[in-house]
PDB file of C-alpha atoms in Angstrom:
ATOM      1  CA  MET A  28      67.719 131.867  86.723  1.00 54.00           C
ATOM      2  CA  LYS A  29      69.362 128.866  88.363  1.00 74.00           C
ATOM      3  CA  GLN A  30      68.342 127.708  91.814  1.00 91.00           C
ATOM      4  CA  VAL A  31      70.507 129.456  94.365  1.00 95.00           C
ATOM      5  CA  LYS A  32      70.762 128.972  98.002  1.00 97.00           C
ATOM      6  CA  VAL A  33      70.905 131.589 100.688  1.00 97.00           C
ATOM      7  CA  GLU A  34      73.821 129.956 102.226  1.00 97.00           C
ATOM      8  CA  TRP A  35      75.671 130.426  98.980  1.00 97.00           C
ATOM      9  CA  CYS A  36      74.780 134.174  99.100  1.00 98.00           C
ATOM     10  CA  ARG A  37      75.916 134.551 102.686  1.00 98.00           C
ATOM     11  CA  ASN A  38      79.287 132.933 101.888  1.00 98.00           C
ATOM     12  CA  PHE A  39      79.640 135.195  99.125  1.00 98.00           C
ATOM     13  CA  ILE A  40      78.876 138.282 101.063  1.00 97.00           C
ATOM     14  CA  LYS A  41      81.293 137.342 103.851  1.00 96.00           C
ATOM     15  CA  SER A  42      84.065 136.566 101.084  1.00 96.00           C
ATOM     16  CA  PHE A  43      83.352 139.724  99.149  1.00 97.00           C
ATOM     17  CA  PHE A  44      83.592 141.760 102.343  1.00 96.00           C
ATOM     18  CA  LYS A  45      86.850 140.271 103.185  1.00 94.00           C
ATOM     19  CA  LYS A  46      88.375 141.321 100.079  1.00 95.00           C
ATOM     20  CA  HIS A  47      86.689 144.541  99.163  1.00 94.00           C
ATOM     21  CA  CYS A  48      85.936 146.411 102.373  1.00 90.00           C
ATOM     22  CA  ILE A  49      86.477 150.051 101.966  1.00 83.00           C
ATOM     23  CA  PRO A  50      88.055 152.124 104.930  1.00 82.00           C
ATOM     24  CA  GLY A  51      85.396 152.373 107.592  1.00 80.00           C
ATOM     25  CA  GLY A  52      84.127 149.214 107.070  1.00 86.00           C
ATOM     26  CA  GLY A  53      81.700 149.036 104.316  1.00 93.00           C
ATOM     27  CA  VAL A  54      81.265 148.093 100.631  1.00 96.00           C
ATOM     28  CA  GLU A  55      79.738 150.370  98.148  1.00 95.00           C
ATOM     29  CA  THR A  56      76.387 149.106  97.166  1.00 96.00           C
ATOM     30  CA  ASN A  57      76.766 149.380  93.252  1.00 96.00           C
ATOM     31  CA  CYS A  58      79.998 147.444  93.185  1.00 96.00           C
ATOM     32  CA  PHE A  59      78.548 144.799  95.243  1.00 97.00           C
ATOM     33  CA  TRP A  60      75.691 144.225  92.936  1.00 97.00           C
ATOM     34  CA  ASN A  61      77.729 144.133  90.023  1.00 97.00           C
ATOM     35  CA  ALA A  62      79.934 141.546  91.609  1.00 97.00           C
ATOM     36  CA  ALA A  63      76.829 139.505  92.677  1.00 97.00           C
ATOM     37  CA  GLU A  64      75.411 139.698  89.180  1.00 96.00           C
ATOM     38  CA  LYS A  65      78.923 138.616  87.585  1.00 97.00           C
ATOM     39  CA  SER A  66      78.943 135.623  90.070  1.00 96.00           C
ATOM     40  CA  GLY A  67      75.619 134.249  89.090  1.00 95.00           C
ATOM     41  CA  LEU A  68      74.003 134.660  92.640  1.00 96.00           C
ATOM     42  CA  TRP A  69      71.838 137.579  91.546  1.00 95.00           C
ATOM     43  CA  GLU A  70      69.961 138.946  88.548  1.00 93.00           C
ATOM     44  CA  ARG A  71      69.441 142.532  88.006  1.00 92.00           C
ATOM     45  CA  GLY A  72      65.823 143.458  88.406  1.00 90.00           C
ATOM     46  CA  THR A  73      64.783 140.639  91.006  1.00 90.00           C
ATOM     47  CA  TYR A  74      63.558 141.085  94.422  1.00 88.00           C
ATOM     48  CA  GLY A  75      62.952 138.881  97.237  1.00 91.00           C
ATOM     49  CA  THR A  76      65.682 136.683  96.095  1.00 94.00           C
ATOM     50  CA  PRO A  77      68.105 134.306  98.170  1.00 97.00           C
ATOM     51  CA  MET A  78      70.540 137.306  97.808  1.00 97.00           C
ATOM     52  CA  SER A  79      68.133 139.709  99.193  1.00 95.00           C
ATOM     53  CA  GLU A  80      67.561 137.306 102.307  1.00 96.00           C
ATOM     54  CA  ALA A  81      71.348 136.802 102.982  1.00 97.00           C
ATOM     55  CA  LEU A  82      71.925 140.674 102.727  1.00 97.00           C
ATOM     56  CA  ALA A  83      69.122 141.499 105.152  1.00 97.00           C
ATOM     57  CA  ASP A  84      70.261 138.815 107.589  1.00 97.00           C
ATOM     58  CA  LEU A  85      74.147 140.029 107.494  1.00 97.00           C
ATOM     59  CA  THR A  86      73.973 143.878 106.702  1.00 97.00           C
ATOM     60  CA  THR A  87      72.480 147.151 107.191  1.00 97.00           C
ATOM     61  CA  VAL A  88      72.515 149.951 104.533  1.00 97.00           C
ATOM     62  CA  GLU A  89      73.909 153.295 105.124  1.00 96.00           C
ATOM     63  CA  SER A  90      73.821 156.425 103.006  1.00 96.00           C
ATOM     64  CA  ILE A  91      77.329 158.551 102.764  1.00 94.00           C
ATOM     65  CA  ASN A  92      76.668 162.273 102.467  1.00 97.00           C
ATOM     66  CA  ASN A  93      78.967 165.122 101.643  1.00 96.00           C
ATOM     67  CA  CYS A  94      80.304 166.380 105.002  1.00 95.00           C
ATOM     68  CA  GLU A  95      80.128 170.295 103.741  1.00 96.00           C
ATOM     69  CA  THR A  96      76.924 170.092 101.658  1.00 97.00           C
ATOM     70  CA  GLY A  97      75.159 167.240 103.226  1.00 96.00           C
ATOM     71  CA  GLU A  98      74.245 166.049  99.713  1.00 97.00           C
ATOM     72  CA  TYR A  99      73.890 162.289  99.075  1.00 97.00           C
ATOM     73  CA  LEU A 100      77.220 160.752  97.564  1.00 96.00           C
ATOM     74  CA  TYR A 101      76.633 156.875  97.732  1.00 95.00           C
ATOM     75  CA  SER A 102      75.239 153.998  99.598  1.00 97.00           C
ATOM     76  CA  ILE A 103      77.128 151.280 101.504  1.00 96.00           C
ATOM     77  CA  PHE A 104      76.641 147.865 102.955  1.00 97.00           C
ATOM     78  CA  ARG A 105      77.890 147.301 106.511  1.00 96.00           C
ATOM     79  CA  LEU A 106      78.001 143.979 108.224  1.00 95.00           C
ATOM     80  CA  LYS A 107      75.910 143.921 111.220  1.00 93.00           C
TER      81      LYS A 107
END
């Protein structure tokens, strides 16, 4: 994997949120990871990467559950 800088990842995250934010203010996590992988800034199966650091700095993770049953539906990243 190429050498990726945390600042590149922060810029990617901010840009991605501007373009793909769902109503309510979040980005679905799998959608984000797929885009990050395609961009070359993240590699599937890696942990402790610059992308992980940038996400920890800029976002929180929230689980979305079904209102009626309380079952887990999906997770989103929200900007802090």
